PDB file of C-alpha atoms in Angstrom:
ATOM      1  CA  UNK K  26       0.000   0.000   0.000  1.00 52.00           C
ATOM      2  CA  UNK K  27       1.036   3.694  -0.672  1.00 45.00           C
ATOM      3  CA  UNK K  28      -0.144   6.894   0.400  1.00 45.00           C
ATOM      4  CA  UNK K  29       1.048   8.473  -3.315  1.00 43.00           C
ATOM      5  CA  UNK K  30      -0.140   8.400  -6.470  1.00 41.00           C
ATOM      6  CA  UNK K  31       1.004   4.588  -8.057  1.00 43.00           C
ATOM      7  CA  UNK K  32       2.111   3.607 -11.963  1.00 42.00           C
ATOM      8  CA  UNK K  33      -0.878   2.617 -13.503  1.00 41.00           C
ATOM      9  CA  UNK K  34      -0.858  -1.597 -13.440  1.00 42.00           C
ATOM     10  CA  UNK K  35      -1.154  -3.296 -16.933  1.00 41.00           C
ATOM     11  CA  UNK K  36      -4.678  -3.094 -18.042  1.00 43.00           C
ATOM     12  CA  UNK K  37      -6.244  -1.155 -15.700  1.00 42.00           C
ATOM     13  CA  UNK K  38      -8.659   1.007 -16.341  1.00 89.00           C
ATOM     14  CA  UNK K  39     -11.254   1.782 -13.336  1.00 97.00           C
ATOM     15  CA  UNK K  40     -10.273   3.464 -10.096  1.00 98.00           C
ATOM     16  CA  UNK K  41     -12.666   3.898  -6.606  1.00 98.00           C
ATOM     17  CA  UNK K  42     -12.231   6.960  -4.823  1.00 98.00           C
ATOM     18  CA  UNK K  43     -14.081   6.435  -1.243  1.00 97.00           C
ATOM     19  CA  UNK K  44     -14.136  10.170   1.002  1.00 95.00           C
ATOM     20  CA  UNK K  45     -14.073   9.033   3.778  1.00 91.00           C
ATOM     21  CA  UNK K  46     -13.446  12.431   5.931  1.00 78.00           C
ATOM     22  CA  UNK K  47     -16.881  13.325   7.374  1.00 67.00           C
ATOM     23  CA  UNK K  48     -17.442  13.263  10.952  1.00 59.00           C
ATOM     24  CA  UNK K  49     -20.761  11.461  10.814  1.00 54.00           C
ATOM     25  CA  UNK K  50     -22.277  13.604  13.676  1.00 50.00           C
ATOM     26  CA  UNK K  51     -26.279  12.425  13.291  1.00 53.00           C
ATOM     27  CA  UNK K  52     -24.537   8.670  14.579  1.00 55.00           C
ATOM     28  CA  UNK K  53     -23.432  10.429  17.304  1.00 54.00           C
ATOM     29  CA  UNK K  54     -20.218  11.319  19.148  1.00 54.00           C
ATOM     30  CA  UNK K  55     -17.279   9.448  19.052  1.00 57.00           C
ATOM     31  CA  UNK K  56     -15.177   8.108  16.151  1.00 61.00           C
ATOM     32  CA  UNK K  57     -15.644   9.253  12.360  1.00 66.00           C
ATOM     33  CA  UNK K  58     -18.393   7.580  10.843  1.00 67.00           C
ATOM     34  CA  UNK K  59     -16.512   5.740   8.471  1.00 74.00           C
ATOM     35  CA  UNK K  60     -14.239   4.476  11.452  1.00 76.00           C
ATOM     36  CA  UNK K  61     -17.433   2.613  12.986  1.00 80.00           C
ATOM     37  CA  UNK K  62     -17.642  -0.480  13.873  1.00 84.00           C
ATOM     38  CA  UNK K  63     -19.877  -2.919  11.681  1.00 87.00           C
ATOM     39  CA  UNK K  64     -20.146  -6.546  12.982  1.00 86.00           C
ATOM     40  CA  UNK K  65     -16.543  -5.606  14.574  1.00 88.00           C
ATOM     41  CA  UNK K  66     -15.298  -4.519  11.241  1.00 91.00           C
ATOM     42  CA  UNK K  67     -15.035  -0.799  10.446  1.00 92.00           C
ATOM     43  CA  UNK K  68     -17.905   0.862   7.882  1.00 92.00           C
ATOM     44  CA  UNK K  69     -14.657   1.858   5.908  1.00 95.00           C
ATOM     45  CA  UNK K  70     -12.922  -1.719   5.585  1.00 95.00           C
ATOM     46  CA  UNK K  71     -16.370  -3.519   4.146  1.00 96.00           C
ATOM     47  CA  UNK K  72     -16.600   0.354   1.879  1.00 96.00           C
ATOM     48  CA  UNK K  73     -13.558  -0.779  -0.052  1.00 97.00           C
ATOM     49  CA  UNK K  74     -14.080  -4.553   0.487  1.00 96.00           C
ATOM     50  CA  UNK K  75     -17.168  -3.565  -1.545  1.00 97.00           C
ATOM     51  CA  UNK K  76     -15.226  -2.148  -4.166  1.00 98.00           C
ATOM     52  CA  UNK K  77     -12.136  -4.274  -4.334  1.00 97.00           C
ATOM     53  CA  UNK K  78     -14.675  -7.311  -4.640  1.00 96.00           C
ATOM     54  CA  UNK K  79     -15.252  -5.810  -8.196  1.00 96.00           C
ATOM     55  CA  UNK K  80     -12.835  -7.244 -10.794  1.00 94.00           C
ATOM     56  CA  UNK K  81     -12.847  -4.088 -12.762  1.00 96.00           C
ATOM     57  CA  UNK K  82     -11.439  -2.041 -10.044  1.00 97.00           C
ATOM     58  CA  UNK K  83      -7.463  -2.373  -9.701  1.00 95.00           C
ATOM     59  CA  UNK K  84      -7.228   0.522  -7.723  1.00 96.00           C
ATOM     60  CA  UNK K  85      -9.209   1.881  -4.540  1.00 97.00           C
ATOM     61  CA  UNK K  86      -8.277   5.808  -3.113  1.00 98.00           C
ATOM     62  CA  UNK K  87      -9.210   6.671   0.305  1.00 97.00           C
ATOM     63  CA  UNK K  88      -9.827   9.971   1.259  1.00 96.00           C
ATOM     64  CA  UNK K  89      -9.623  10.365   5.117  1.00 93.00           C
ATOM     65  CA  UNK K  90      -9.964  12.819   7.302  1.00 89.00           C
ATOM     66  CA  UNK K  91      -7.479  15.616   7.381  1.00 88.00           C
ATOM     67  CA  UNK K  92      -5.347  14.424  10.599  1.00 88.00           C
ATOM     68  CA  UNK K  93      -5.899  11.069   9.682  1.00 88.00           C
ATOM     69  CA  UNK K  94      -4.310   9.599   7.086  1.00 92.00           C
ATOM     70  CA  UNK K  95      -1.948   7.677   8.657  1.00 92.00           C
ATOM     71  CA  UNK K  96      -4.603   5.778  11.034  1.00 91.00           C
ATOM     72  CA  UNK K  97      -6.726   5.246   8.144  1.00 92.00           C
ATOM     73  CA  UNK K  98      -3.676   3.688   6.327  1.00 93.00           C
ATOM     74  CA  UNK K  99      -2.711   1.493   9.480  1.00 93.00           C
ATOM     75  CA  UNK K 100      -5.945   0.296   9.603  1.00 92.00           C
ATOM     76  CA  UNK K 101      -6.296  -0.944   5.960  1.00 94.00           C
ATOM     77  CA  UNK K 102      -3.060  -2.769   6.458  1.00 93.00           C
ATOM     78  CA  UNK K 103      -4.652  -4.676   9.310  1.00 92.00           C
ATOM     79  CA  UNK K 104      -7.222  -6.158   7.427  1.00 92.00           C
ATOM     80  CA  UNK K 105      -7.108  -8.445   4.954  1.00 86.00           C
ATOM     81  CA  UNK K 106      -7.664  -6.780   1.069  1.00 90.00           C
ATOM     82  CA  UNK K 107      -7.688  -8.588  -2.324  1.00 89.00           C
ATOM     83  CA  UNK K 108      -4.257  -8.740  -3.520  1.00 89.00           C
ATOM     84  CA  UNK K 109      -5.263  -7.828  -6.825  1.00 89.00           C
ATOM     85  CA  UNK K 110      -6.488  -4.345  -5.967  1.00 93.00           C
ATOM     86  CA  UNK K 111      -3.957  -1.516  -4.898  1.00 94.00           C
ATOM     87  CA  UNK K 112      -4.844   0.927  -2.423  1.00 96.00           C
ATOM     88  CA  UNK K 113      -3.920   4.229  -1.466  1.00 96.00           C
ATOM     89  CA  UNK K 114      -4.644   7.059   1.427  1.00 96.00           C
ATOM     90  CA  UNK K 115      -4.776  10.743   0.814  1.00 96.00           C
ATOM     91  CA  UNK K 116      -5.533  13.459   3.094  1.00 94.00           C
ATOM     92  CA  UNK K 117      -9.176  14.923   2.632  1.00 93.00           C
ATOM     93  CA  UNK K 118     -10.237  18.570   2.742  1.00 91.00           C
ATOM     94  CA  UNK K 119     -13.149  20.298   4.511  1.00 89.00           C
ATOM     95  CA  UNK K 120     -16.107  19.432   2.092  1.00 90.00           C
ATOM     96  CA  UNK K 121     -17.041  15.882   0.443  1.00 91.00           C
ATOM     97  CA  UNK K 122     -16.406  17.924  -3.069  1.00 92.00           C
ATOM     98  CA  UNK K 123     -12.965  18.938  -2.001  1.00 93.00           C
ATOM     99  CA  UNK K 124     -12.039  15.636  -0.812  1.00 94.00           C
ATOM    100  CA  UNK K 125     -13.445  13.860  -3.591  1.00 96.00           C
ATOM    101  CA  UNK K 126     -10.752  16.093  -5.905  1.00 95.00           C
ATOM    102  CA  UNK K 127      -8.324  15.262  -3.556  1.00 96.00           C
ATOM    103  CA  UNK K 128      -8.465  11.763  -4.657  1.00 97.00           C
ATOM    104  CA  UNK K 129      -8.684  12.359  -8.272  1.00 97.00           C
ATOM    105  CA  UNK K 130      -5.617  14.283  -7.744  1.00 96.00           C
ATOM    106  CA  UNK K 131      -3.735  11.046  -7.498  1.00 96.00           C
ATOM    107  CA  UNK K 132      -5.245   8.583  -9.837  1.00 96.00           C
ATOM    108  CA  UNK K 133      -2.573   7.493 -12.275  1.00 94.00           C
ATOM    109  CA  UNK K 134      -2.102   7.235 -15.946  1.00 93.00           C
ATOM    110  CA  UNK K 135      -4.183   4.341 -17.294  1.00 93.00           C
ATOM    111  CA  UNK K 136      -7.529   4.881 -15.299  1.00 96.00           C
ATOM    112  CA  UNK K 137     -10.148   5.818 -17.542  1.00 95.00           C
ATOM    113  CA  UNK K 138     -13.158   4.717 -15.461  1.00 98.00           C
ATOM    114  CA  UNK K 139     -13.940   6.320 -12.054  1.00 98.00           C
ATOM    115  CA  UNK K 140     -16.581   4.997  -9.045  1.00 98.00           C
ATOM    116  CA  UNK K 141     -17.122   7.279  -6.448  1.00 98.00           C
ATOM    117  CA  UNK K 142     -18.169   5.769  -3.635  1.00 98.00           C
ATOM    118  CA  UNK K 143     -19.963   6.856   0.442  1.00 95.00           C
ATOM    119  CA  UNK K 144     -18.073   5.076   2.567  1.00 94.00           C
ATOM    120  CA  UNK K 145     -21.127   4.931   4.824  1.00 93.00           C
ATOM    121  CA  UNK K 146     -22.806   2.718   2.248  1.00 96.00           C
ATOM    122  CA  UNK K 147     -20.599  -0.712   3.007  1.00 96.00           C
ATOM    123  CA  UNK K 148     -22.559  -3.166   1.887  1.00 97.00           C
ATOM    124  CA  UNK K 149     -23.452  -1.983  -1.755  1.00 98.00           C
ATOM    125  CA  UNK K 150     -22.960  -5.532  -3.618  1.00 97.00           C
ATOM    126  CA  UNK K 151     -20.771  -5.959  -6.253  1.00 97.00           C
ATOM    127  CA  UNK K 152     -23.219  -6.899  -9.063  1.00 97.00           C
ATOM    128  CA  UNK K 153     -24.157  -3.124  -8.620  1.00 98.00           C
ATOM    129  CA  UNK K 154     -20.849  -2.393  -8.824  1.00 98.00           C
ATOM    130  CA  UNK K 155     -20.300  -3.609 -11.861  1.00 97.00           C
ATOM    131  CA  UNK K 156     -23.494  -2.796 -13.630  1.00 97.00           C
ATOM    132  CA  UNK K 157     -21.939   1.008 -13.177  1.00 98.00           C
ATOM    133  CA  UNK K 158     -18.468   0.022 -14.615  1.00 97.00           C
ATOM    134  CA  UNK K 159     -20.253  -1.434 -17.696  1.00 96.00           C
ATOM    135  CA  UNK K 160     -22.646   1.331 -18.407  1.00 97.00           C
ATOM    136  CA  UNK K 161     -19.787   3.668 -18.464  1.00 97.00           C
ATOM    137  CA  UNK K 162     -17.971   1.010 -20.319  1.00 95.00           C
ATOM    138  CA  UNK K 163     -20.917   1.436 -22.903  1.00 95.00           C
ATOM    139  CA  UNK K 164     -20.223   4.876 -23.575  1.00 95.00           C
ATOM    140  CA  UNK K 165     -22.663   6.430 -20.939  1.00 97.00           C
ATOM    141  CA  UNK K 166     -20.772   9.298 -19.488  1.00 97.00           C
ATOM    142  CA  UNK K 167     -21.767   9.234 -15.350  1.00 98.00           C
ATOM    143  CA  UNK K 168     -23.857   7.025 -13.920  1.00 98.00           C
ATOM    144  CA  UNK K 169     -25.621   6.051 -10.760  1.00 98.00           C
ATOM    145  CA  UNK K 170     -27.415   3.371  -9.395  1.00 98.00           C
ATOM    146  CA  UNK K 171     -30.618   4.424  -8.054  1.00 98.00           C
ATOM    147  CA  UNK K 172     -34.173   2.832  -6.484  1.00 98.00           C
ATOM    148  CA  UNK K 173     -37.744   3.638  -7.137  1.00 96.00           C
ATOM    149  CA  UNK K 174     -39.460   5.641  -3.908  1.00 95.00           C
ATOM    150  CA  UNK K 175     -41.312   3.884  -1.628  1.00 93.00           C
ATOM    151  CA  UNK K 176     -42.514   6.609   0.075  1.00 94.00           C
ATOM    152  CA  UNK K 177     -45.274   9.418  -1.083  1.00 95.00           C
ATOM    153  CA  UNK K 178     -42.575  12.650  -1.605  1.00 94.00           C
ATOM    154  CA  UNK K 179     -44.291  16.381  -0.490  1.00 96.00           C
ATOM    155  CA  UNK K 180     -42.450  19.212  -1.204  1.00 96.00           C
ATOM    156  CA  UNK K 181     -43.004  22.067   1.494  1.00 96.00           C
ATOM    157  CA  UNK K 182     -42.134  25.537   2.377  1.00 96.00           C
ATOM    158  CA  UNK K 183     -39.442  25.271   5.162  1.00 95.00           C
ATOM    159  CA  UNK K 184     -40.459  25.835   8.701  1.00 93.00           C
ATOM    160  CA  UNK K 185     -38.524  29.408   9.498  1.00 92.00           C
ATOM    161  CA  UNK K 186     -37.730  27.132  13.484  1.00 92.00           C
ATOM    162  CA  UNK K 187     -36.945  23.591  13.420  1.00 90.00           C
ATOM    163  CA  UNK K 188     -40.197  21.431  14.352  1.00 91.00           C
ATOM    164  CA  UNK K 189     -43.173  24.199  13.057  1.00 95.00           C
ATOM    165  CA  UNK K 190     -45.697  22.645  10.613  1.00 95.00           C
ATOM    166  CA  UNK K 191     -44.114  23.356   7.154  1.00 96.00           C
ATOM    167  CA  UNK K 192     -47.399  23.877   4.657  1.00 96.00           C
ATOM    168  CA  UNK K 193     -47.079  21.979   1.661  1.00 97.00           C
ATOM    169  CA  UNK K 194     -46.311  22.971  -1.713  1.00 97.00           C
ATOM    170  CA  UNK K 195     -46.478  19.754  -4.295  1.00 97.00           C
ATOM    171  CA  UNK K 196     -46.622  16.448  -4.166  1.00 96.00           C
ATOM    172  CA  UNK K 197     -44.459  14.898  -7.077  1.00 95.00           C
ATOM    173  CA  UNK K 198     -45.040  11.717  -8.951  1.00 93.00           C
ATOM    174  CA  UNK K 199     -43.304   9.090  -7.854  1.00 93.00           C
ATOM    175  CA  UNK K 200     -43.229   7.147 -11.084  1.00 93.00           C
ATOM    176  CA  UNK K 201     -40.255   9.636 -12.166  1.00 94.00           C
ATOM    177  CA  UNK K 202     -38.389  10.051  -8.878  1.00 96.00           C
ATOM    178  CA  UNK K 203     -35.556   7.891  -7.992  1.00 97.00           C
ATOM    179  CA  UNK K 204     -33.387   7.843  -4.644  1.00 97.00           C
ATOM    180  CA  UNK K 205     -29.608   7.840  -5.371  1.00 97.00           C
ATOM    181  CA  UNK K 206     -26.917   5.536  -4.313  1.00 98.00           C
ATOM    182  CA  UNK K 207     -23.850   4.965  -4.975  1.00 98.00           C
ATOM    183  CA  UNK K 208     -21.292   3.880  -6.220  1.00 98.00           C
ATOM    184  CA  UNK K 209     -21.573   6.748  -9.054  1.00 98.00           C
ATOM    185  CA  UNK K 210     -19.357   5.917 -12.397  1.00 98.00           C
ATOM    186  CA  UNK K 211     -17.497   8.582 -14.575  1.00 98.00           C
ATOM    187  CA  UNK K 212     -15.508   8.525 -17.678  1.00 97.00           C
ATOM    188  CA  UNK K 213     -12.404  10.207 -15.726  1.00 97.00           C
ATOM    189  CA  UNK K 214     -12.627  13.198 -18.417  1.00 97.00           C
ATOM    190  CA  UNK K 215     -15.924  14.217 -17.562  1.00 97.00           C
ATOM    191  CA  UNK K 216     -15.574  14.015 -13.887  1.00 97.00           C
ATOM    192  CA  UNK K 217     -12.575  15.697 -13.906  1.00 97.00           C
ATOM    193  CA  UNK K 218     -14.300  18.672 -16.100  1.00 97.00           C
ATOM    194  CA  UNK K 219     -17.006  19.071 -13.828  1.00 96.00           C
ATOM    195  CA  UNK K 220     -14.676  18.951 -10.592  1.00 95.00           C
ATOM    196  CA  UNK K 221     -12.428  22.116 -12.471  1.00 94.00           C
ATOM    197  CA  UNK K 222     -15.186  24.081 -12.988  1.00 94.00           C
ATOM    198  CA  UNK K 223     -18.324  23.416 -10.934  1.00 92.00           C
ATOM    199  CA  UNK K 224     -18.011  25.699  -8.137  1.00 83.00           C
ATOM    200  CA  UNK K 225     -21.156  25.244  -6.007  1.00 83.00           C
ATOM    201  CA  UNK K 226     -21.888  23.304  -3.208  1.00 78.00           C
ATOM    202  CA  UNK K 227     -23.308  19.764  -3.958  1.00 84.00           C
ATOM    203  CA  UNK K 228     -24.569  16.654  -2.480  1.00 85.00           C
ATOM    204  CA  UNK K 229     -22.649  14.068  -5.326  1.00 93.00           C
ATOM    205  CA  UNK K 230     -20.810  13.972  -8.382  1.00 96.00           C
ATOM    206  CA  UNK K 231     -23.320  13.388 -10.409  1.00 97.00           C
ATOM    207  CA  UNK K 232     -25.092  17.119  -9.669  1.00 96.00           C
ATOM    208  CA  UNK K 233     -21.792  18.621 -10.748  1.00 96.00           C
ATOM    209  CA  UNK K 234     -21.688  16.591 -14.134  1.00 97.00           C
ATOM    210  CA  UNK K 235     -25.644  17.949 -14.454  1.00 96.00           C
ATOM    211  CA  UNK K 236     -24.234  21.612 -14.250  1.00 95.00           C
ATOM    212  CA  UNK K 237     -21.931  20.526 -17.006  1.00 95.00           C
ATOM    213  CA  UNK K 238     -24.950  19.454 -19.583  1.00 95.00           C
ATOM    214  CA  UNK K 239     -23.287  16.377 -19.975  1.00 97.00           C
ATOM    215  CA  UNK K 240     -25.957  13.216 -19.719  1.00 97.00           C
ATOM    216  CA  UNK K 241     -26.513  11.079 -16.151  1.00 98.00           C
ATOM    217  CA  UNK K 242     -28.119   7.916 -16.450  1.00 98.00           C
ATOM    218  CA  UNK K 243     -29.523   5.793 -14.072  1.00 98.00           C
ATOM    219  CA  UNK K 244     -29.094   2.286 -13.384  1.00 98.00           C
ATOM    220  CA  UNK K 245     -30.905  -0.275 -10.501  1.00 98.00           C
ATOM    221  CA  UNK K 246     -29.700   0.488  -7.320  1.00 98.00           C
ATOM    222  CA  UNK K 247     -29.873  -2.247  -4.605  1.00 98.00           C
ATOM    223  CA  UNK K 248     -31.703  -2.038  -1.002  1.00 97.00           C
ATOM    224  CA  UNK K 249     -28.696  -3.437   0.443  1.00 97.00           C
ATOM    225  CA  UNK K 250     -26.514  -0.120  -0.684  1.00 97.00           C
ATOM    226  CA  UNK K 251     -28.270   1.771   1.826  1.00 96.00           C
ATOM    227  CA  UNK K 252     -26.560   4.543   3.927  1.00 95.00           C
ATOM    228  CA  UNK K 253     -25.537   4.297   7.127  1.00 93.00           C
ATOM    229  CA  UNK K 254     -26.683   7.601   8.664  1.00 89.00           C
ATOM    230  CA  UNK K 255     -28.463   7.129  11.937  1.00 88.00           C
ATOM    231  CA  UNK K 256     -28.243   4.753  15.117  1.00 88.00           C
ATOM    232  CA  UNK K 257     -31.167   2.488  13.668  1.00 93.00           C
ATOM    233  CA  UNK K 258     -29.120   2.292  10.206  1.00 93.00           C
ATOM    234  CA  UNK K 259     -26.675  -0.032  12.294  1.00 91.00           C
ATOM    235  CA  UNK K 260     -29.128  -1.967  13.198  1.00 93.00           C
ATOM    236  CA  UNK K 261     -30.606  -2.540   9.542  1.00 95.00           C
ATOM    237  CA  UNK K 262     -26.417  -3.239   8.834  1.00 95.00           C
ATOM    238  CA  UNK K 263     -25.812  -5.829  11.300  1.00 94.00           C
ATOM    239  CA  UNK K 264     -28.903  -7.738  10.290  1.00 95.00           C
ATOM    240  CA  UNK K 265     -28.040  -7.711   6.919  1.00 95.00           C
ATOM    241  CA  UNK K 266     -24.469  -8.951   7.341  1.00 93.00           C
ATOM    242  CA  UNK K 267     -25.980 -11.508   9.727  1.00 92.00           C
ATOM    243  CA  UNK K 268     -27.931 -12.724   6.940  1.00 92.00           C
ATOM    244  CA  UNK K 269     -24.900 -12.619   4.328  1.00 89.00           C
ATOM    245  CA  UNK K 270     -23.335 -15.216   7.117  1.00 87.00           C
ATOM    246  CA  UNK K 271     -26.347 -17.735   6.731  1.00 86.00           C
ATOM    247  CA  UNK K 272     -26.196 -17.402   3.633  1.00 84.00           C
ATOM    248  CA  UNK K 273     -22.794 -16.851   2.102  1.00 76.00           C
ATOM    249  CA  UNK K 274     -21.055 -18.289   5.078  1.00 61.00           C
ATOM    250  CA  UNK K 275     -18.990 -15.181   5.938  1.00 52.00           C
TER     251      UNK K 275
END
């Protein structure tokens, strides 16, 4: 493992960046939430486990958090990663956006294809995975994986205090709403592009390539790429990796 940017390996051609620098306060205090335990494993370690199970991917960049590199990078050489895949640990900056270029800073020669992934969604599985690499393989420029709603969506005016009705405003049709996961896949061009010159504030890569006109499409998401935001998201986690054990036997 290296904390710099590597020669690009014969044949590669896709790269995972996981930011992993956000402090994850809605789980409460304590650690990162990336640095959470998960069945006694970190969120982080089954984040690129999830990526590194791909084929496609010969190369995984961690962002961590600013004063934490070196931790992060101790802890991936604790646990036991596909040989295969190389891995590397940069420094992240103060927003998801900045950290995200951080990692794309380092990506080598050779990488054409680029996941970006939450590390607080660990247990994305890796037939999603690669249903992104090949779309972009196809010639689709971004991509994400994405589920129909479940829930009726209202959109309301804003409560000027936290916890005051809010009236509402519209209620959208589901049929053409979709909720987001990741990972999201790039042709490295195109992300790049929209990372040197989309300036605003946004939630994923995929808003920044919008701002761009460039094309997103979507592909089927998974219920098991959920993200691990709240106490009761652990919960959901465990039982699912409980499950995988029955199953899968690990």
């Amino acid at each position: 493992m290296s904390d710099v940017s590597l020669p690009s390996p014969s044949g590669a051609r896709t790269a995972a960046v996981i930011p992993a620098a956000g402090r994850g306060v809605r789980l409460g205090p304590g650690a990162p939430k990336a640095l959470r335990a998960l069945n006694g494993t970190p969120m982080l370690i089954h984040a690129v486990r999830a990526m590194a199970a791909s084929r496609a991917v010969s190369l995984v960049v961690v962002v961590a958090p600013p004063d934490g590199a070196a931790e992060v990078k101790t802890l991936l050489d604790a646990h036991a990663l596909p040989d295969r895949t190389d891995f590397v640990v940069v420094p992240g900056g103060d927003s998801r956006q900045e950290s995200v270029k951080y990692g794309l800073d380092v990506l080598p020669p050779g990488i054409d294809i680029v996941l970006v992934h939450d590390a607080a969604r660990p247990l994305v599985p890796v037939d999603t995975v690669d249903a992104v690499i090949e779309a972009v393989r196809d010639g689709a420029p971004a991509v994400v994986p994405a589920l129909p709603l479940a829930d009726t969506v209202k959109e309301v005016e804003p409560a000027a205090v936290a916890g005051e009705p809010e009236p509402v405003v519209a209620t959208p049709g589901r049929a053409r709403l979709r909720a987001v996961q990741t990972p999201q896949g790039f042709d490295r061009e195109t992300l790049l592009r929209a990372h040197e010159t989309v300036t605003d504030n946004v939630t994923d890569d995929a808003s920044m390539v919008e701002q761009l006109g460039v094309p997103v499409v979507v592909v089927p998401g998974h219920e098991e790429a959920f993200k691990v935001t709240r106490p009761l998201d652990l919960v959901l986690a465990e039982a699912v990796l409980a499950r995988r054990r029955l199953n899968d036997g690990f």
